[in-house]
Coordinates of C-alpha atoms in Angstrom, one line a residue:
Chain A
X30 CA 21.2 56.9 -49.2
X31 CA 18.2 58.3 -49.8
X32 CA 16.9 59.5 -52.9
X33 CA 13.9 62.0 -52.5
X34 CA 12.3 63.8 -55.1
X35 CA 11.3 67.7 -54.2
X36 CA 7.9 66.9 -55.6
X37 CA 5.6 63.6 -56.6
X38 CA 5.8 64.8 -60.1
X39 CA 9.8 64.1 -60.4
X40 CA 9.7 60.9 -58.6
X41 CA 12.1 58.6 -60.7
X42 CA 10.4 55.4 -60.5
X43 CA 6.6 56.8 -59.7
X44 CA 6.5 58.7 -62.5
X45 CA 3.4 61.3 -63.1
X46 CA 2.2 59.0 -65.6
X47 CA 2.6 56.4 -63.9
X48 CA 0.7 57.4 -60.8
X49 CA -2.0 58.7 -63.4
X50 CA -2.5 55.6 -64.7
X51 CA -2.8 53.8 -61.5
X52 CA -5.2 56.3 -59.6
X53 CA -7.1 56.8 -63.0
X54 CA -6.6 53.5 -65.0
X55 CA -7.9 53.3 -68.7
X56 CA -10.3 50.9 -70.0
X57 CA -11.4 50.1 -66.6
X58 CA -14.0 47.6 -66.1
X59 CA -15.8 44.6 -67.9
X60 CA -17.3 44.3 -71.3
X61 CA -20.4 42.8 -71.8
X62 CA -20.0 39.1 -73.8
X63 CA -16.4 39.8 -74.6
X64 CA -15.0 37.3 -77.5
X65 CA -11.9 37.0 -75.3
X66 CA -11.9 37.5 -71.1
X67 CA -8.5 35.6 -69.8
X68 CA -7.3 36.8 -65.9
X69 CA -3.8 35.8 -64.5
X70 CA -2.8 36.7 -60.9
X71 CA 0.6 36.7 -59.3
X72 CA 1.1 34.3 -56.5
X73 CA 3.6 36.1 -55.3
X74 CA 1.9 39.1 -54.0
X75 CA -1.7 38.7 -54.6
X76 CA -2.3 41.0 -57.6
X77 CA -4.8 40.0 -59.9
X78 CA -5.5 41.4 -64.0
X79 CA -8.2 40.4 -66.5
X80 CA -8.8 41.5 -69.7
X81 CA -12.1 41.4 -71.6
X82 CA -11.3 41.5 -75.6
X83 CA -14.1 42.2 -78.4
X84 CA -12.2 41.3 -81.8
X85 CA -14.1 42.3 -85.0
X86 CA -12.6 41.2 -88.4
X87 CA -9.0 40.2 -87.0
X88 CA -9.3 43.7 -84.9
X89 CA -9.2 44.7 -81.0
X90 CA -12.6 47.0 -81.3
X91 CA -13.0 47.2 -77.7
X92 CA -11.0 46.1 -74.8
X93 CA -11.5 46.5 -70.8
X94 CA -9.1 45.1 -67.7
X95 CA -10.2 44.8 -64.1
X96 CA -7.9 43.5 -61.6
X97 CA -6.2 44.8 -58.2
X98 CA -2.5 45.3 -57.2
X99 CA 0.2 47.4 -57.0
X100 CA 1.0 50.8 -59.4
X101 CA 3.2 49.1 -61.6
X102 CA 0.9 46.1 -62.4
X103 CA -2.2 48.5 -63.2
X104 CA -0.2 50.9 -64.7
X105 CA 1.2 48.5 -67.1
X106 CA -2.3 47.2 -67.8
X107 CA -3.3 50.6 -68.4
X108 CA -1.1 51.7 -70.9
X109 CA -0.7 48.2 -72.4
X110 CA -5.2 48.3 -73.1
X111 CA -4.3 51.7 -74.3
X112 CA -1.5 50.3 -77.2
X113 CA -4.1 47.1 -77.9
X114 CA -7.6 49.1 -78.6
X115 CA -7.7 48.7 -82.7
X116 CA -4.5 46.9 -82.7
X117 CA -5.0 44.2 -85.3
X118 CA -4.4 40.8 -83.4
X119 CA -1.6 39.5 -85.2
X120 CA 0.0 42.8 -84.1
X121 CA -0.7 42.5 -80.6
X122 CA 1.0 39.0 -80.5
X123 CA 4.6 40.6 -81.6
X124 CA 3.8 42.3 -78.4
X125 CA 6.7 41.7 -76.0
X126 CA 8.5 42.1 -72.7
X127 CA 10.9 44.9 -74.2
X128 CA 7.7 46.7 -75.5
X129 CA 6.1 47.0 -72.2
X130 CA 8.9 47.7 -70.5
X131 CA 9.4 50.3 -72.9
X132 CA 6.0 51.7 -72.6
X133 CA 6.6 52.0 -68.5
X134 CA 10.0 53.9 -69.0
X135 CA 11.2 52.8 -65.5
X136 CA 14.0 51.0 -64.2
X137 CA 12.8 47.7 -62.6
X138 CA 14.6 45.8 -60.4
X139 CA 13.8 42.1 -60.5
X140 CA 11.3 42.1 -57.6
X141 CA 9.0 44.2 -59.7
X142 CA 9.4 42.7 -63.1
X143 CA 6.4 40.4 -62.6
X144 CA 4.4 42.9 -61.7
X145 CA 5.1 45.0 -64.8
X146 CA 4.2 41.6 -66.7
X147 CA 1.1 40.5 -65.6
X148 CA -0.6 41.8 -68.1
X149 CA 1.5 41.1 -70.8
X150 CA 0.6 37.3 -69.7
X151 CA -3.1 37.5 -69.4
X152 CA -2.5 39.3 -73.5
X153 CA -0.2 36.3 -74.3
X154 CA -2.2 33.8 -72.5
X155 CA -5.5 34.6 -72.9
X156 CA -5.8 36.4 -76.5
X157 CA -3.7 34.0 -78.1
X158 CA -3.6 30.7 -75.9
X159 CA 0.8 31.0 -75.5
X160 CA 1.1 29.2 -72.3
X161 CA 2.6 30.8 -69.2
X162 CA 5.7 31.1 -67.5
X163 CA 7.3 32.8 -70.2
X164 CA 8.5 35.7 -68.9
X165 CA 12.1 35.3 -69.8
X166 CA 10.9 34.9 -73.6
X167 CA 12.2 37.9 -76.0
Chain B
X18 CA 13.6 41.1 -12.7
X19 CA 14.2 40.4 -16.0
X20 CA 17.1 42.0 -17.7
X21 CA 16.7 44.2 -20.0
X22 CA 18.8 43.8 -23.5
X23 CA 21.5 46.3 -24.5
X24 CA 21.0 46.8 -27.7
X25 CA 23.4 49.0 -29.2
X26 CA 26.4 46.7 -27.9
X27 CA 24.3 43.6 -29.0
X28 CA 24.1 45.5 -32.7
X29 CA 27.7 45.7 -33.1
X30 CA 28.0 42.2 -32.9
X31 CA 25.7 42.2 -36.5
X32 CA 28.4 43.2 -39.5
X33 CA 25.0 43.8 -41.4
X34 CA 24.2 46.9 -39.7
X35 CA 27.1 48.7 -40.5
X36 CA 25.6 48.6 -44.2
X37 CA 23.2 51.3 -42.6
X38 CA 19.7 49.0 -43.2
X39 CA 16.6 49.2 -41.0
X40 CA 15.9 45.3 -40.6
X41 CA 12.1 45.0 -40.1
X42 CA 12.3 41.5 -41.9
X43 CA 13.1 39.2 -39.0
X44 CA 9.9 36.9 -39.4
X45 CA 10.8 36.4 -42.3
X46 CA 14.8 35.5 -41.1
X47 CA 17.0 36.8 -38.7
X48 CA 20.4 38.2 -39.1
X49 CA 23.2 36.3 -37.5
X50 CA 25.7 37.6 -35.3
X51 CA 29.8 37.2 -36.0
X52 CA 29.5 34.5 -32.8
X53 CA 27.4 32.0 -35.4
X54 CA 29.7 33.0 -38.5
X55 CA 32.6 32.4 -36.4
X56 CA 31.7 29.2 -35.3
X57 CA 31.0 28.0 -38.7
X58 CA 34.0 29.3 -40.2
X59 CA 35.9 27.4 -37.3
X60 CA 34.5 24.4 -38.4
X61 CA 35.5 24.9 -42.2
X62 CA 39.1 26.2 -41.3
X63 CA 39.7 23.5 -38.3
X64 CA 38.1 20.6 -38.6
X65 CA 35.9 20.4 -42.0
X66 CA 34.9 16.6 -42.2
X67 CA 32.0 14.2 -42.1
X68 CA 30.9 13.3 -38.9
X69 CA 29.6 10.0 -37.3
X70 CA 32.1 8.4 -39.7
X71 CA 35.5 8.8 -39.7
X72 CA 38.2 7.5 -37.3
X73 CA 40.5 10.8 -37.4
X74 CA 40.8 13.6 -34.9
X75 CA 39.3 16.6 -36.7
X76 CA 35.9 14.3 -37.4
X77 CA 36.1 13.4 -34.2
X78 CA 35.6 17.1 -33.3
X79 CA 33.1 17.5 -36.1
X80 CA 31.1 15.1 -34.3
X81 CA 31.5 16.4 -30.9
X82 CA 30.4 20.1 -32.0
X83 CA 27.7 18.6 -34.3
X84 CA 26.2 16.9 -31.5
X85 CA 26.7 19.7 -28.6
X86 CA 24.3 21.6 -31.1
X87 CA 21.1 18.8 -29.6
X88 CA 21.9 19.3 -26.1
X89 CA 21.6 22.7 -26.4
X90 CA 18.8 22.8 -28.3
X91 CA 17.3 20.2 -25.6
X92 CA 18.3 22.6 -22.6
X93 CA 16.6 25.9 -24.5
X94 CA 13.3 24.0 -25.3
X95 CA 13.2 21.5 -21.9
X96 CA 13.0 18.2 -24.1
X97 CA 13.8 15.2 -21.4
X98 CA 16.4 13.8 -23.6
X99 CA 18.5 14.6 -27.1
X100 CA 16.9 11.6 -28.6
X101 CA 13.9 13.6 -28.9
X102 CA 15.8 16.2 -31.1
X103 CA 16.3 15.6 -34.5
X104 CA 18.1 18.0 -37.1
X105 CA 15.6 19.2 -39.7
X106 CA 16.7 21.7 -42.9
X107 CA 13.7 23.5 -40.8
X108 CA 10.0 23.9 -39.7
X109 CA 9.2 23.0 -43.0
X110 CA 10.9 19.4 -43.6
X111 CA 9.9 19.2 -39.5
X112 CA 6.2 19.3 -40.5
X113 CA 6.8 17.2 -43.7
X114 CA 8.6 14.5 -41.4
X115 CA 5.8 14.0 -38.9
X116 CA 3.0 14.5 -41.8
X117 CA 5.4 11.2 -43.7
X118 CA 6.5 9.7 -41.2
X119 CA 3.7 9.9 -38.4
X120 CA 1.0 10.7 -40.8
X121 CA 1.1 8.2 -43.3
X122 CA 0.7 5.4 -40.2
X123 CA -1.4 6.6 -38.4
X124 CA -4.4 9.1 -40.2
X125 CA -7.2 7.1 -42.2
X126 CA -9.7 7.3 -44.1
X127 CA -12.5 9.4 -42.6
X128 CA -10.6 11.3 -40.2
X129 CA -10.2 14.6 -38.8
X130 CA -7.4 16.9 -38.9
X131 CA -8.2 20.4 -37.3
X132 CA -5.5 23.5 -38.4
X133 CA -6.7 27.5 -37.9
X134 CA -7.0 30.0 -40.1
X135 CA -3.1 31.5 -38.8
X136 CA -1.3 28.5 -40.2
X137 CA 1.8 29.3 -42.0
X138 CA 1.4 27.6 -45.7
X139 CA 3.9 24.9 -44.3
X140 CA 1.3 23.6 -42.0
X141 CA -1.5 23.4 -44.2
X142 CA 0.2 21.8 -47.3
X143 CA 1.6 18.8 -46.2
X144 CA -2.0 18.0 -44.0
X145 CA -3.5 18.6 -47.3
X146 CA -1.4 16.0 -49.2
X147 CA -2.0 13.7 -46.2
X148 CA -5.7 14.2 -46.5
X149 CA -6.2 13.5 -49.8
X150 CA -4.1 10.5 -49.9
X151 CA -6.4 9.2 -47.0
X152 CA -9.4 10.9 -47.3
X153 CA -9.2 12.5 -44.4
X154 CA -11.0 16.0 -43.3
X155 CA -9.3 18.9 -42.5
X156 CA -11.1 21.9 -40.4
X157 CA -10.1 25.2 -39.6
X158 CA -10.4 27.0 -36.5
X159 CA -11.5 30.7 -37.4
X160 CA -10.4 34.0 -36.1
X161 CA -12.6 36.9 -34.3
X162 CA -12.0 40.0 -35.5
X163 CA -8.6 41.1 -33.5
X164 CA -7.2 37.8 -35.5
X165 CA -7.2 35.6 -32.6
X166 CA -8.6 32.2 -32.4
X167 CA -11.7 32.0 -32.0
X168 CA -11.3 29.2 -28.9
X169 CA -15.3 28.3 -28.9
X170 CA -15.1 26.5 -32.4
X171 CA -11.8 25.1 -31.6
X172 CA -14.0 22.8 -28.8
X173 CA -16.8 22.7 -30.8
X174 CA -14.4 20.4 -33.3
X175 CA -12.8 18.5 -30.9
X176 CA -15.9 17.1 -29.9
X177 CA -15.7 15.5 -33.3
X178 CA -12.5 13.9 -31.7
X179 CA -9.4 14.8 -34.1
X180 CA -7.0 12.4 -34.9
X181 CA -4.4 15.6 -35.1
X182 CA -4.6 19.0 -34.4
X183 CA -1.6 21.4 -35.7
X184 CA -1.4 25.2 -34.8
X185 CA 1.3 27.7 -34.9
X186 CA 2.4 29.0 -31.5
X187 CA 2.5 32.5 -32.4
X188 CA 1.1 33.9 -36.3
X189 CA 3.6 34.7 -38.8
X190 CA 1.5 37.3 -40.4
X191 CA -0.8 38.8 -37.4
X192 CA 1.9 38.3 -34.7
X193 CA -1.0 36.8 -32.9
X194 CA 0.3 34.6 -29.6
X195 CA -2.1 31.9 -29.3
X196 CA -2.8 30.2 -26.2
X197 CA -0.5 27.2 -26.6
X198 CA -0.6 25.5 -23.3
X199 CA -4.5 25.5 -23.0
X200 CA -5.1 24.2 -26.5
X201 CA -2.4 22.0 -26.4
X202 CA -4.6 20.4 -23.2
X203 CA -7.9 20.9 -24.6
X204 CA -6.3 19.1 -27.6
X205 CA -4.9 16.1 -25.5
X206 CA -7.7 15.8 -23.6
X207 CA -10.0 15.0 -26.3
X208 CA -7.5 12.1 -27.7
X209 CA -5.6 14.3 -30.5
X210 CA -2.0 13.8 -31.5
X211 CA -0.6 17.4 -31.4
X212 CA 1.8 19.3 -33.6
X213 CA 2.8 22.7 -32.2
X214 CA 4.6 24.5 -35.1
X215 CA 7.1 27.0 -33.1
X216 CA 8.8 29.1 -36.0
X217 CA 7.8 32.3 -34.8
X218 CA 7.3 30.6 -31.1
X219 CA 11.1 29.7 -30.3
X220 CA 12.8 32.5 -31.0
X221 CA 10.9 34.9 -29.6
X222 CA 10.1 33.2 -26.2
X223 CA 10.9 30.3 -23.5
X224 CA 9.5 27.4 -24.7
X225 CA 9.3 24.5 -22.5
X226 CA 7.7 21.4 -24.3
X227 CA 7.2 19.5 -21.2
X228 CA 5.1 22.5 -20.2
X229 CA 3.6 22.5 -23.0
X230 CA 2.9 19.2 -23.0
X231 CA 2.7 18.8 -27.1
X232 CA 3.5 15.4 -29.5
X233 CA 5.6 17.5 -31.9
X234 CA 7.0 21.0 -32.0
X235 CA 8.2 22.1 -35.4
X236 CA 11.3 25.2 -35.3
X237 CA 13.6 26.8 -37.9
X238 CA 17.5 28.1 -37.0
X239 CA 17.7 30.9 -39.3
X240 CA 14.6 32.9 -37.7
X241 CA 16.6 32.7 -34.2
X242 CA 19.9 34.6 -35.5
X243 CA 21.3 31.1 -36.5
X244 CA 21.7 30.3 -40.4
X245 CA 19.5 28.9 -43.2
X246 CA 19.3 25.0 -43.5
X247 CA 19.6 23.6 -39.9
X248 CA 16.5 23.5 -38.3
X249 CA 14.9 21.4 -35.1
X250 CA 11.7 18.8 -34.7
X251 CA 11.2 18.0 -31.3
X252 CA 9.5 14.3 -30.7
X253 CA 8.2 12.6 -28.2
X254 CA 10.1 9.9 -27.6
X255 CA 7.3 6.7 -27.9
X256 CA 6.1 8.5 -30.9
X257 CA 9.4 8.6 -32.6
X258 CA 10.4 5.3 -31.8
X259 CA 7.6 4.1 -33.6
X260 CA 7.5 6.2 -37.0
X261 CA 9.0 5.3 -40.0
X262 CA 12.0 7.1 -41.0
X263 CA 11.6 10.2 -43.4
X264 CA 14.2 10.1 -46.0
X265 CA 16.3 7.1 -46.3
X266 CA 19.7 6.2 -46.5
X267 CA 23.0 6.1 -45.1
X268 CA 23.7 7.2 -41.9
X269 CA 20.4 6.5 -40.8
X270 CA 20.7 2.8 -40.6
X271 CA 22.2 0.0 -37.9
X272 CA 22.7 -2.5 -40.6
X273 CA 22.0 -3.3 -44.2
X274 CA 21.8 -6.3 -45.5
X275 CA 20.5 -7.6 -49.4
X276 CA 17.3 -9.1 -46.8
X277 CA 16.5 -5.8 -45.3
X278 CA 17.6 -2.8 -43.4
X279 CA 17.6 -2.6 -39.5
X280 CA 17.6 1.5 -38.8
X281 CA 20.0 3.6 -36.4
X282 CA 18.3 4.4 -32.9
X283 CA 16.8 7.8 -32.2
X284 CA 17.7 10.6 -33.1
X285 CA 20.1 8.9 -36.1
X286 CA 17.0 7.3 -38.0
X287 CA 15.4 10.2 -39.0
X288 CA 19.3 12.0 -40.1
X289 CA 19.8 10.1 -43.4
X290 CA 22.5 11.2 -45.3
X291 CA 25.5 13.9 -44.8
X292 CA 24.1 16.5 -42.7
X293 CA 24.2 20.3 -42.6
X294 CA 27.3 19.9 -40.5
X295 CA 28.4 23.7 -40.4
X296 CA 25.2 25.1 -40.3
X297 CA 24.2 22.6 -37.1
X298 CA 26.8 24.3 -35.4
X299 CA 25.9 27.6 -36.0
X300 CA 22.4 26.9 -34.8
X301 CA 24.5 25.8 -31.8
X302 CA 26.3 29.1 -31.6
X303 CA 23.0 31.3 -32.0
X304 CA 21.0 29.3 -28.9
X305 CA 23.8 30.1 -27.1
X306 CA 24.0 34.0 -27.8
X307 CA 19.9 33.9 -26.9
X308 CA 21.0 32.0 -24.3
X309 CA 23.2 34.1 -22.7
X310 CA 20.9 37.4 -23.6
X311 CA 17.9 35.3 -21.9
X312 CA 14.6 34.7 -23.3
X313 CA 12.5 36.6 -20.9
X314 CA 14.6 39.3 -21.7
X315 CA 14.4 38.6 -25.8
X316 CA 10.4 38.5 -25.2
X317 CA 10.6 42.0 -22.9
X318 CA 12.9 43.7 -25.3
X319 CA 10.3 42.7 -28.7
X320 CA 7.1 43.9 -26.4
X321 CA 8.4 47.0 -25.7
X322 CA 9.8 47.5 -29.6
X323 CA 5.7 46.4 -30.7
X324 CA 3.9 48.5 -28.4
X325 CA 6.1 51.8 -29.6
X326 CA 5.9 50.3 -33.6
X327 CA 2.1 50.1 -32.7
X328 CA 1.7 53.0 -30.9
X329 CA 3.7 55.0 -34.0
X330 CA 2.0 53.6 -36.9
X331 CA -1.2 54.0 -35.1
X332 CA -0.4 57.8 -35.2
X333 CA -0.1 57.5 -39.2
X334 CA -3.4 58.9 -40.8
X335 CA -5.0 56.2 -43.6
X336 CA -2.8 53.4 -42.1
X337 CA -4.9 50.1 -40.7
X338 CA -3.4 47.7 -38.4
X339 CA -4.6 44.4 -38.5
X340 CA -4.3 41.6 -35.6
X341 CA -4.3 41.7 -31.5
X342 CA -3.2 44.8 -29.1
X343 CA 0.4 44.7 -28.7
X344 CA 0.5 43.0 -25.4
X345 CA -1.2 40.1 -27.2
X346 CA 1.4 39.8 -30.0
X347 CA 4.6 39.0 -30.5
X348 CA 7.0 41.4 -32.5
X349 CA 5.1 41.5 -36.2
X350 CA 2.9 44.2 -37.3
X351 CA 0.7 43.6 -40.7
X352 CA -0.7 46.9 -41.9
X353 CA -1.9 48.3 -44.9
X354 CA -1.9 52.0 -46.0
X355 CA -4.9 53.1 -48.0
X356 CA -4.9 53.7 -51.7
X357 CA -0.8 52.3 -51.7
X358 CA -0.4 48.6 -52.3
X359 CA 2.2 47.3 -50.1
X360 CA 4.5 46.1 -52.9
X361 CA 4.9 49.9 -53.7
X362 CA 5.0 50.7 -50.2
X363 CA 8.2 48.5 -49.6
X364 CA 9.6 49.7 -53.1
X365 CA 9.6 53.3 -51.6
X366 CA 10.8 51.5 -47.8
X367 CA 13.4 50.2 -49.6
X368 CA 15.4 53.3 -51.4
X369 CA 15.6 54.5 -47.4
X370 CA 17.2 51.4 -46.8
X371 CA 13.9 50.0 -44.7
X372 CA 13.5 45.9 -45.6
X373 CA 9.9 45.6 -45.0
X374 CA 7.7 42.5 -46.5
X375 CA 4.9 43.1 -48.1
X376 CA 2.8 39.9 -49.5
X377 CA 0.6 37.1 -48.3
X378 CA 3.4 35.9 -46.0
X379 CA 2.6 32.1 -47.0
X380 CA -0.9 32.9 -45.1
X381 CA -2.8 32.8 -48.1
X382 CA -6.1 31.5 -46.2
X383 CA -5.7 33.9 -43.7
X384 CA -5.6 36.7 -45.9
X385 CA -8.8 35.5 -47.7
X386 CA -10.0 35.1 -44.5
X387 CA -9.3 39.0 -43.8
X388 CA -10.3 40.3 -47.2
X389 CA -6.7 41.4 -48.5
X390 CA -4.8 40.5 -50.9
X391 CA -1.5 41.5 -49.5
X392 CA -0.4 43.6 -46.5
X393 CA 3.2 45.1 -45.4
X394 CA 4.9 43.7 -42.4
X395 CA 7.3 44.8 -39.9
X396 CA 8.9 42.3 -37.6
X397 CA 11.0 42.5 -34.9
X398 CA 14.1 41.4 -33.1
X399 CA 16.5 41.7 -30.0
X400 CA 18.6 43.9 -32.6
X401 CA 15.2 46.2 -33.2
X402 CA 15.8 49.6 -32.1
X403 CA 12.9 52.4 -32.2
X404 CA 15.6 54.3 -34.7
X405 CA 14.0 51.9 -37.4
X406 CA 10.8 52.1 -36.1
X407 CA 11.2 55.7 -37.0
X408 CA 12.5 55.1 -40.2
X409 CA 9.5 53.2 -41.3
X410 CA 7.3 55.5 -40.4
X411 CA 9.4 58.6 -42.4
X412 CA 9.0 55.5 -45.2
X413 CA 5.6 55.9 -45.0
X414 CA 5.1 59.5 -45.3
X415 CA 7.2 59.5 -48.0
X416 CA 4.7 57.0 -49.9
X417 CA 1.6 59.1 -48.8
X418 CA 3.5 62.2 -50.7
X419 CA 4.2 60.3 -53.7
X420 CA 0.8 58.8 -53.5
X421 CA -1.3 61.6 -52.8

């Protein structure tokens, strides 16, 4: 029944990469007068993400998140700010569930899912105005 | 002497188990034993009909087995009569009833309700409604720093003389017991209507309201091994014969006419509508199992399960436990592990087969109040054996190895 891994590295769901991202998250922090800051937390369980956006002609120059939670919320942050720094804005907004999913390369079961999309919704939300609750969206 | 409970045959009457889970959820709800299944599937395969209503012989024993559920529920709390005992879906609608029903009559404008800090969500959110709609106050009684009540500010605000004060027996997320009796007293004594809200109270220990001396006390069936939907307010009679009723229509009534409605005496007027029949008679079949295990022995059997949980995860490097010493609690255990959120935590619990909560628990001031956003519980039951203790704690590891 149980499913252990010989070492952290070949965990199945807490992948390396994973686990690097949580314990050494990219884009970390707050930007100073940001064009864009939007936060979203998840009522559920507490965790919290907010991104700070600095757009120059149409373009993501500079982004930062902050938040707390779980290693699948920050990790998806993470990599998510890593995929949107330079990322023309009309790009970013064909952003979607599938694509972040993608980007975490992990099963998740349906008690994690919003957890893997909180910061898809503070991107949807805040960069663009999209209103929440649309996690079941394409 | 109290018995003590023998818990390996009591587990083999829990199907569940033989799926090889460690159940540390039981705050959250129970399991049921075949005894409550059974019951209910009697009811469907015997005598499945509406009862109160029907002049035939199989709703004639709907009724009867419907209706044995109150006096039982009136013998295992000590309520002087079943009028006092209505059927509820659970503590929730039980809180949302006297907050309606009692509330709405009786708070005003300018008035003080006091909660604490512990409350469950369900008895904070329908006082706030209540407030609002009359602007009333609401105050909360804070918590010293082993998460128990900090009993100076309680009298401090019933100086202020409360119109209702509403506490949880025993904390859903700390485990904390809180000293009922005395602030159920304290609470009379300066004029307050009081709501006791038992969820985590009945199942886990004798409760005698009379004792207890309360207005209201506020229970759910499916946290004491019975199932989801059939749940318990007990009233004191004067009070309930003078609320309103909740919800409204048939059953609940003596006589309609097009000039008005005369409503059904107590308990009937606050049971509008077709009831949770099966599901009332499981609740039935559950008091009876704690019945015949005994409470004092239920309470005995969770003490000794905390104080080895405690004394375990208290051996765990990096873990910190929050709330009272174990001989202060009831069966729940909140702890965090640093540097692993708890949702990750009950991921890796999970692939061993270990159902532990992690979250606010619907204690979202309380959690404020401690500085968290989430911890991971373990709660406990007269099913709980130290085998699952043990497999939390190998949970654990496992997460401090993935996490490291």
């Amino acid at each position: 029944m149980s499913t252990r891994a010989g070492t952290a590295a070949d965990d199945q769901f807490y992948r390396e990469y994973i686990l690097d991202h949580y314990k050494n998250p990219r884009n970390f922090g707050r930007l100073e007068n940001p064009d864009i800051s939007h936060e979203e937390d998840n009522p559920l369980c507490g965790d919290v993400i907010g991104m700070d956006f600095r757009v120059k002609d149409g373009v993501i120059e500079d982004i930062r998140f902050h938040g707390r939670g779980c290693a699948i919320s920050q990790a998806s942050a993470s990599l998510l700010t890593e995929r949107l720094k330079g990322l023309p804005l009309e790009d970013a907004k064909k952003i979607g569930k599938a694509d972040v999913l993608g980007e975490l390369g992990i099963d998740i079961s349906p008690a994690r899912i919003k957890c893997a999309l909180l910061s898809l919704k503070v991107l949807k939300v805040g960069a663009y105005g999209l209103a929440g609750n649309d996690e079941d969206e394409e | 002497m109290i018995k003590t409970l023998d818990v390996e045959t009591i587990r083999k009457d829990f199907p569940i188990f033989k799926t090889g889970i460690a159940y540390l959820d039981s705050a959250n709800t129970s399991q049921r034993p075949r005894q409550v299944t059974a019951a209910m599937v009697e009811y469907f395969e015997k005598f499945n009909s509406n009862v109160h209503r029907a002049a035939y012989r199989i709703a004639e024993e709907a009724t009867v087995r419907y209706e044995a559920t109150r006096e039982k529920v009136r013998d295992l709390i000590n309520a002087a009569s079943t009028k006092e005992i209505i059927y509820t879906r659970g503590t929730t609608e039980a809180i949302n009833l006297v907050a309606y029903s009692w509330g709405r009559k009786h708070i005003k404008h300018g008035d003080l309700i006091v909660l604490t800090l512990l409350e469950h969500h369900s008895n904070i959110v329908p006082w706030q409604i209540l407030a609002a709609e009359k602007g009333a106050t609401i105050e909360y009684v804070d918590i010293d720093e082993r998460g128990e009540l900090r009993l100076d500010q309680f009298q401090k605000l019933l100086e202020h003389s409360p119109k209702l004060v509403a506490f949880g027996q025993v904390s859903n997320a700390l485990g904390t017991i809180n000293p009922a009796q005395e602030m159920v007293a304290a609470a009379k004594a300066a004029g307050a209507t009081v709501l006791v809200d038992g969820a985590q109270g009945a199942p886990h220990q004798g409760v005698d309201v009379r004792a207890l001396g309360c207005d209201f006390y506020a229970f759910s069936g499916h946290k004491m091994l019975g199932p989801t939907g059939a749940g318990i307010l007990y009233g004191r009679r004067e009070l309930l014969e003078a609320m309103d009723p909740f919800m409204s229509g048939g059953d609940m009534i003596k006589a309609v006419r097009i000039e008005g409605t005369t409503y059904h005496e107590l308990p009937w007027k606050f049971e509008a509508g077709t009831q949770a029949i099966a599901e009332v008679i499981g609740l039935g079949a559950a008091v009876d199992y704690l019945s015949a295990l005994g409470m004092d022995a239920v309470r005995a059997h969770e003490r000794e399960i905390t104080e080895y949980a405690y004394e375990a995860l208290s051996d765990v490097e990096g873990l910190t436990l929050y709330g009272p010493p174990p001989s202060r609690r009831a069966g729940v255990i909140s702890f965090s592990i640093e540097g692993i959120h708890p949702h990750d935590l009950a991921t890796i619990a999970d692939r061993d087969q270990v159902c532990l909560r992690a979250g606010h628990h619907c204690a979202m001031p309380l959690m404020t109040r401690l500085g968290v956003a989430a911890t991971a519980r373990a709660s406990f039951y007269v099913y709980t054996q130290k085998d699952e203790v043990d497999r939390l704690v190998g949970s654990i590891k496992e997460a401090q190895r993935i996490f490291k």
